[in-house]
Amino acid sequence: MYSNKFSRLMLGLYSRKAAAVCGAAGRSTFSWATVCKQRTLWLQKSACLEPRRTSTRSASQTTLDPDEVKKFQSLASKWWDEQGEFGALHAMNDLRVPFIRDNLLNVHRARHPGKPLAGLRILDVGCGGGLLTEPLGRLGADVLGIDPVENSIGTAQLHASYDPDLHERVCYQVCTLEELSAEEEGGEEEEKGAGQFDAVVASEVVEHLADLETFAFCCSHVLKPGGSLFITTINKTNLSYALGIVVAEQLLRIVPSGTHDWEKFISPVELERLLESNGFSVQSVQGMLYNPLSGAWSWTNSTAINYALHAVKLTDNTQPNPHTAESGEHV
């Protein structure tokens, strides 16, 4: 692809600004190593000044992070502003919708012209305002979008109400994944409970969760055997910190400052290990690249920043896939 050209362009465009952010006043050159070094020093200083905290990956038995809820509560009315804070997510649909559709069609043949996903039930975890929920519904799937932010669900419901084609296919619920997973055990609405979905989608979600073990377990619980799990997220690398936080949040303001916490990013290798320990076989991992100049996403061989993953819930007689996300460990 054009990742090398884009990287050189980014370095040329933002070297002066980035140097200023990293405290290199009076210098005209900049390297990503400077960003990472400054960040390392800051983390070391913080570790000395603050009490030791538990890992963000600790088993809290809930995926809900109250701080993340507060962030998205303040943005709940802006989901459908394509020029606003969620513009990059709107653009990501050009990649993630075909990624989900094509992988599902490899398993489920299209039976309805124009509605290739008809007859499939999909759960959209952390759906926000329904940016991904709606296009999946338009492809014919019955989609349930869930999100713990009530105002975001309100925005999603209002927007979907303007499209009659979605009335019978898309619905929303204010809840967490673990709450939905527990509904079957509590005797509530069996059609929403365990083993009822053909696919679970968690796009740009896992980097905001408090407990990924609970997330993986609950995804397996609500999926049918052989069901698909689709995840898009951010790798935990120096480059993802430099571009995903310093450039995207602090320099270009593509997303609001403080949207992401680098400590909660996860590499493809670590994510694959987590999923396989919860009964999944990872089928594919593909890198994604965002160009802030064009506002478009493209596929790339590198998973150093963003990536998409497709996994399948194993049946009792299915052996794990020996696939390894070789491209997942970047610095």
Short mmCIF file of C-alpha atoms in Angstrom, two decimals:
data_model
loop_
_atom_site.label_atom_id
_atom_site.label_comp_id
_atom_site.label_asym_id
_atom_site.label_seq_id
_atom_site.Cartn_x
_atom_site.Cartn_y
_atom_site.Cartn_z
CA MET A 1 0.00 0.00 0.00
CA TYR A 2 1.11 3.53 0.56
CA SER A 3 2.10 3.22 4.23
CA ASN A 4 5.76 4.16 3.68
CA LYS A 5 4.90 7.25 1.67
CA PHE A 6 2.28 8.20 4.23
CA SER A 7 4.72 7.80 7.12
CA ARG A 8 7.26 10.06 5.42
CA LEU A 9 4.54 12.59 4.73
CA MET A 10 3.42 12.55 8.36
CA LEU A 11 6.98 13.10 9.56
CA GLY A 12 7.41 16.06 7.25
CA LEU A 13 4.08 17.67 8.08
CA TYR A 14 4.12 17.37 11.84
CA SER A 15 7.76 17.37 12.92
CA ARG A 16 7.74 20.92 14.29
CA LYS A 17 4.46 20.55 16.15
CA ALA A 18 5.44 17.20 17.63
CA ALA A 19 8.78 18.54 18.78
CA ALA A 20 7.01 21.31 20.63
CA VAL A 21 4.63 18.86 22.29
CA CYS A 22 7.52 16.71 23.45
CA GLY A 23 9.28 19.70 24.99
CA ALA A 24 11.95 20.03 22.32
CA ALA A 25 11.60 23.78 21.97
CA GLY A 26 14.04 25.47 19.65
CA ARG A 27 14.73 22.30 17.64
CA SER A 28 13.63 21.87 14.04
CA THR A 29 13.94 18.07 13.84
CA PHE A 30 11.85 15.34 15.43
CA SER A 31 11.75 11.58 15.68
CA TRP A 32 9.24 9.12 17.04
CA ALA A 33 11.96 7.98 19.43
CA THR A 34 11.74 11.42 21.08
CA VAL A 35 8.02 10.97 21.66
CA CYS A 36 8.52 7.52 23.16
CA LYS A 37 11.45 8.65 25.33
CA GLN A 38 9.47 11.59 26.73
CA ARG A 39 6.56 9.27 27.42
CA THR A 40 8.78 6.72 29.17
CA LEU A 41 10.24 9.44 31.42
CA TRP A 42 6.74 10.66 32.23
CA LEU A 43 5.59 7.14 33.14
CA GLN A 44 8.64 6.59 35.34
CA LYS A 45 8.03 9.87 37.16
CA SER A 46 4.34 9.02 37.62
CA ALA A 47 5.25 5.63 39.04
CA CYS A 48 7.43 7.30 41.67
CA LEU A 49 4.85 9.90 42.66
CA GLU A 50 1.66 7.83 42.61
CA PRO A 51 0.62 4.79 44.66
CA ARG A 52 0.91 1.54 42.78
CA ARG A 53 -2.34 0.76 40.99
CA THR A 54 -3.73 -2.56 39.84
CA SER A 55 -3.49 -3.46 36.19
CA THR A 56 -6.22 -2.30 33.83
CA ARG A 57 -6.46 -5.95 32.82
CA SER A 58 -7.36 -7.18 36.32
CA ALA A 59 -10.30 -9.55 36.57
CA SER A 60 -13.02 -7.17 37.67
CA GLN A 61 -15.88 -9.38 36.37
CA THR A 62 -17.24 -6.37 34.50
CA THR A 63 -16.25 -4.81 31.22
CA LEU A 64 -17.56 -1.44 32.33
CA ASP A 65 -15.08 1.36 33.00
CA PRO A 66 -16.89 4.33 34.65
CA ASP A 67 -14.34 6.81 33.29
CA GLU A 68 -14.98 5.60 29.75
CA VAL A 69 -18.74 5.95 30.27
CA LYS A 70 -18.26 9.58 31.29
CA LYS A 71 -16.20 10.29 28.16
CA PHE A 72 -18.82 8.95 25.80
CA GLN A 73 -21.72 10.41 27.76
CA SER A 74 -20.42 13.87 26.88
CA LEU A 75 -20.22 12.93 23.19
CA ALA A 76 -23.54 11.08 22.90
CA SER A 77 -25.24 13.71 20.74
CA LYS A 78 -22.39 13.84 18.19
CA TRP A 79 -22.37 10.31 16.82
CA TRP A 80 -23.89 11.19 13.44
CA ASP A 81 -21.81 14.29 12.73
CA GLU A 82 -19.58 12.97 9.94
CA GLN A 83 -17.33 16.02 10.21
CA GLY A 84 -17.05 15.82 14.00
CA GLU A 85 -15.34 13.68 16.63
CA PHE A 86 -16.56 10.41 15.10
CA GLY A 87 -15.70 11.22 11.48
CA ALA A 88 -12.97 8.57 11.38
CA LEU A 89 -15.45 5.92 12.53
CA HIS A 90 -17.87 6.88 9.76
CA ALA A 91 -15.04 6.47 7.26
CA MET A 92 -14.03 3.12 8.78
CA ASN A 93 -17.32 1.62 7.60
CA ASP A 94 -15.77 1.43 4.12
CA LEU A 95 -13.50 -1.32 5.48
CA ARG A 96 -15.25 -2.91 8.42
CA VAL A 97 -18.67 -3.46 6.82
CA PRO A 98 -17.26 -5.45 3.84
CA PHE A 99 -14.88 -7.24 6.23
CA ILE A 100 -17.80 -8.48 8.31
CA ARG A 101 -20.07 -9.18 5.32
CA ASP A 102 -17.51 -11.12 3.28
CA ASN A 103 -16.32 -13.28 6.17
CA LEU A 104 -19.90 -14.16 7.10
CA LEU A 105 -20.72 -15.00 3.48
CA ASN A 106 -17.84 -17.47 3.46
CA VAL A 107 -19.85 -19.44 6.00
CA HIS A 108 -23.44 -18.44 5.25
CA ARG A 109 -24.42 -18.28 1.60
CA ALA A 110 -26.55 -15.33 0.55
CA ARG A 111 -30.13 -16.41 0.08
CA HIS A 112 -31.73 -13.03 -0.55
CA PRO A 113 -30.52 -10.78 -3.40
CA GLY A 114 -29.67 -7.33 -2.04
CA LYS A 115 -29.88 -8.57 1.56
CA PRO A 116 -26.89 -10.95 1.82
CA LEU A 117 -26.99 -11.17 5.62
CA ALA A 118 -30.72 -11.92 5.86
CA GLY A 119 -31.48 -14.57 8.45
CA LEU A 120 -28.39 -13.86 10.55
CA ARG A 121 -28.48 -12.42 14.07
CA ILE A 122 -25.65 -10.04 14.95
CA LEU A 123 -24.76 -8.44 18.28
CA ASP A 124 -23.02 -5.05 18.05
CA VAL A 125 -21.20 -4.55 21.37
CA GLY A 126 -20.50 -0.93 22.33
CA CYS A 127 -22.62 0.25 19.42
CA GLY A 128 -22.59 3.92 20.43
CA GLY A 129 -24.94 5.81 18.11
CA GLY A 130 -25.39 2.87 15.74
CA LEU A 131 -22.78 3.80 13.12
CA LEU A 132 -22.06 0.14 12.36
CA THR A 133 -25.38 -1.31 13.51
CA GLU A 134 -27.39 0.41 10.79
CA PRO A 135 -25.38 -0.66 7.72
CA LEU A 136 -25.38 -4.26 8.97
CA GLY A 137 -29.16 -4.03 9.29
CA ARG A 138 -29.43 -2.68 5.75
CA LEU A 139 -27.59 -5.79 4.57
CA GLY A 140 -30.50 -7.81 5.94
CA ALA A 141 -29.20 -8.94 9.32
CA ASP A 142 -31.22 -8.72 12.52
CA VAL A 143 -28.94 -6.60 14.69
CA LEU A 144 -29.04 -5.86 18.40
CA GLY A 145 -26.89 -2.92 19.44
CA ILE A 146 -25.93 -2.64 23.10
CA ASP A 147 -24.13 0.14 24.95
CA PRO A 148 -23.95 1.17 28.63
CA VAL A 149 -24.34 4.88 27.75
CA GLU A 150 -28.07 5.59 27.78
CA ASN A 151 -27.82 8.82 25.79
CA SER A 152 -25.87 7.07 23.03
CA ILE A 153 -28.62 4.47 22.74
CA GLY A 154 -31.15 7.30 22.60
CA THR A 155 -29.24 8.86 19.72
CA ALA A 156 -29.07 5.49 17.94
CA GLN A 157 -32.80 4.86 18.33
CA LEU A 158 -33.71 8.30 17.10
CA HIS A 159 -31.52 8.05 14.02
CA ALA A 160 -32.75 4.56 13.13
CA SER A 161 -36.37 5.72 13.42
CA TYR A 162 -35.94 7.81 10.26
CA ASP A 163 -35.33 4.71 8.12
CA PRO A 164 -38.40 2.44 7.78
CA ASP A 165 -36.16 -0.31 6.38
CA LEU A 166 -34.54 -0.68 9.81
CA HIS A 167 -37.68 -0.91 11.95
CA GLU A 168 -37.87 -4.71 11.86
CA ARG A 169 -34.14 -5.38 11.73
CA VAL A 170 -32.39 -3.10 14.22
CA CYS A 171 -33.04 -2.71 17.93
CA TYR A 172 -31.06 -1.29 20.83
CA GLN A 173 -30.64 -1.99 24.52
CA VAL A 174 -28.89 -0.11 27.33
CA CYS A 175 -26.70 -2.75 28.97
CA THR A 176 -23.22 -4.23 29.13
CA LEU A 177 -22.16 -7.44 27.41
CA GLU A 178 -22.03 -9.34 30.69
CA GLU A 179 -25.55 -8.20 31.60
CA LEU A 180 -26.88 -9.46 28.28
CA SER A 181 -24.96 -12.71 28.69
CA ALA A 182 -26.54 -13.25 32.12
CA GLU A 183 -30.11 -12.74 30.88
CA GLU A 184 -30.49 -16.37 29.84
CA GLU A 185 -29.36 -17.60 33.24
CA GLY A 186 -31.79 -15.20 34.88
CA GLY A 187 -34.67 -16.46 32.76
CA GLU A 188 -35.13 -13.23 30.82
CA GLU A 189 -35.90 -13.04 27.11
CA GLU A 190 -34.35 -16.28 25.92
CA GLU A 191 -33.91 -14.96 22.38
CA LYS A 192 -31.29 -12.54 23.69
CA GLY A 193 -29.42 -15.04 25.85
CA ALA A 194 -26.68 -17.59 25.47
CA GLY A 195 -25.74 -19.06 22.12
CA GLN A 196 -28.23 -16.99 20.14
CA PHE A 197 -26.06 -14.91 17.81
CA ASP A 198 -24.40 -15.82 14.53
CA ALA A 199 -21.87 -13.02 14.97
CA VAL A 200 -20.62 -10.58 17.59
CA VAL A 201 -19.03 -7.31 16.53
CA ALA A 202 -16.86 -5.16 18.82
CA SER A 203 -15.41 -2.38 16.68
CA GLU A 204 -13.15 0.16 18.41
CA VAL A 205 -14.42 -1.12 21.75
CA VAL A 206 -11.91 -3.43 23.48
CA GLU A 207 -9.46 -0.55 24.10
CA HIS A 208 -12.12 1.04 26.32
CA LEU A 209 -13.02 -2.00 28.43
CA ALA A 210 -12.07 -2.72 32.03
CA ASP A 211 -11.77 -6.52 31.78
CA LEU A 212 -10.99 -8.35 28.55
CA GLU A 213 -11.23 -11.80 30.15
CA THR A 214 -14.88 -11.15 30.96
CA PHE A 215 -15.39 -9.72 27.46
CA ALA A 216 -13.96 -12.81 25.73
CA PHE A 217 -15.91 -15.22 27.97
CA CYS A 218 -19.21 -13.41 27.38
CA CYS A 219 -18.64 -13.22 23.61
CA SER A 220 -18.24 -16.99 23.56
CA HIS A 221 -21.30 -17.39 25.76
CA VAL A 222 -23.69 -15.46 23.51
CA LEU A 223 -22.38 -16.89 20.22
CA LYS A 224 -23.69 -20.01 18.53
CA PRO A 225 -21.08 -22.75 17.96
CA GLY A 226 -19.24 -21.78 14.79
CA GLY A 227 -20.30 -18.16 15.21
CA SER A 228 -17.99 -15.31 14.25
CA LEU A 229 -16.37 -12.61 16.38
CA PHE A 230 -15.18 -9.43 14.66
CA ILE A 231 -12.90 -6.96 16.43
CA THR A 232 -11.20 -3.78 15.29
CA THR A 233 -8.84 -2.11 17.74
CA ILE A 234 -5.41 -0.52 18.24
CA ASN A 235 -2.11 -2.34 18.70
CA LYS A 236 0.07 -1.59 21.72
CA THR A 237 3.22 -0.26 20.05
CA ASN A 238 5.38 2.86 20.17
CA LEU A 239 4.02 3.82 16.76
CA SER A 240 0.42 3.51 17.92
CA TYR A 241 1.22 5.84 20.82
CA ALA A 242 2.94 8.35 18.55
CA LEU A 243 0.27 8.39 15.84
CA GLY A 244 -2.82 7.27 17.74
CA ILE A 245 -2.43 9.58 20.73
CA VAL A 246 0.19 12.28 20.10
CA VAL A 247 -0.80 13.01 16.50
CA ALA A 248 -4.48 11.98 16.39
CA GLU A 249 -5.47 13.45 19.77
CA GLN A 250 -2.99 16.18 20.63
CA LEU A 251 -1.95 17.56 17.25
CA LEU A 252 -4.66 16.95 14.67
CA ARG A 253 -7.59 16.62 17.09
CA ILE A 254 -9.05 13.82 14.96
CA VAL A 255 -10.54 12.52 18.19
CA PRO A 256 -10.90 14.40 21.51
CA SER A 257 -7.85 14.48 23.76
CA GLY A 258 -8.02 11.72 26.36
CA THR A 259 -10.15 9.40 24.23
CA HIS A 260 -7.59 6.60 24.43
CA ASP A 261 -5.39 5.11 27.14
CA TRP A 262 -2.30 3.46 25.62
CA GLU A 263 -2.08 1.07 28.57
CA LYS A 264 -5.39 -0.48 27.46
CA PHE A 265 -4.27 -1.13 23.88
CA ILE A 266 -3.62 -4.78 23.02
CA SER A 267 -1.42 -6.51 20.44
CA PRO A 268 -2.84 -9.05 17.97
CA VAL A 269 -0.73 -11.77 19.56
CA GLU A 270 -2.05 -11.04 23.06
CA LEU A 271 -5.62 -10.76 21.80
CA GLU A 272 -5.35 -14.02 19.88
CA ARG A 273 -3.99 -15.78 22.98
CA LEU A 274 -6.89 -14.43 25.04
CA LEU A 275 -9.51 -15.53 22.51
CA GLU A 276 -8.06 -19.01 22.04
CA SER A 277 -8.12 -19.53 25.80
CA ASN A 278 -11.85 -18.81 25.64
CA GLY A 279 -12.73 -21.24 22.89
CA PHE A 280 -12.05 -19.25 19.71
CA SER A 281 -9.92 -19.91 16.66
CA VAL A 282 -8.51 -16.77 15.02
CA GLN A 283 -9.04 -16.91 11.26
CA SER A 284 -7.45 -13.67 10.08
CA VAL A 285 -5.74 -10.49 11.28
CA GLN A 286 -5.40 -7.54 8.91
CA GLY A 287 -3.76 -4.15 9.40
CA MET A 288 -5.67 -0.91 8.86
CA LEU A 289 -4.30 2.56 8.07
CA TYR A 290 -6.04 5.93 8.40
CA ASN A 291 -4.99 8.87 6.25
CA PRO A 292 -6.01 12.12 7.98
CA LEU A 293 -5.39 14.11 4.80
CA SER A 294 -7.96 12.20 2.74
CA GLY A 295 -10.06 11.01 5.68
CA ALA A 296 -9.99 7.48 4.28
CA TRP A 297 -9.00 4.06 5.61
CA SER A 298 -7.13 1.39 3.68
CA TRP A 299 -5.90 -2.14 4.31
CA THR A 300 -2.20 -2.61 4.98
CA ASN A 301 0.10 -5.52 5.76
CA SER A 302 1.28 -3.81 8.95
CA THR A 303 -0.71 -4.20 12.17
CA ALA A 304 1.52 -1.71 14.00
CA ILE A 305 -1.33 0.76 14.57
CA ASN A 306 -4.90 -0.38 13.81
CA TYR A 307 -6.02 -3.89 12.92
CA ALA A 308 -9.11 -6.02 12.30
CA LEU A 309 -9.50 -9.57 13.58
CA HIS A 310 -11.93 -12.35 12.73
CA ALA A 311 -12.31 -15.34 15.04
CA VAL A 312 -14.71 -18.28 15.13
CA LYS A 313 -16.16 -19.98 18.19
CA LEU A 314 -15.05 -23.60 18.16
CA THR A 315 -17.50 -26.45 18.30
CA ASP A 316 -16.78 -29.50 20.45
CA ASN A 317 -15.31 -31.38 17.49
CA THR A 318 -13.29 -28.50 16.04
CA GLN A 319 -9.53 -28.35 16.45
CA PRO A 320 -7.83 -24.97 17.00
CA ASN A 321 -6.45 -23.17 13.96
CA PRO A 322 -2.62 -23.08 14.05
CA HIS A 323 -2.80 -19.50 12.68
CA THR A 324 -0.42 -17.12 14.40
CA ALA A 325 -0.63 -13.33 14.11
CA GLU A 326 2.98 -13.04 13.03
CA SER A 327 2.62 -9.40 12.12
CA GLY A 328 1.28 -8.47 15.54
CA GLU A 329 4.52 -7.70 17.38
CA HIS A 330 5.79 -4.32 16.27
CA VAL A 331 7.64 -1.62 18.14
#
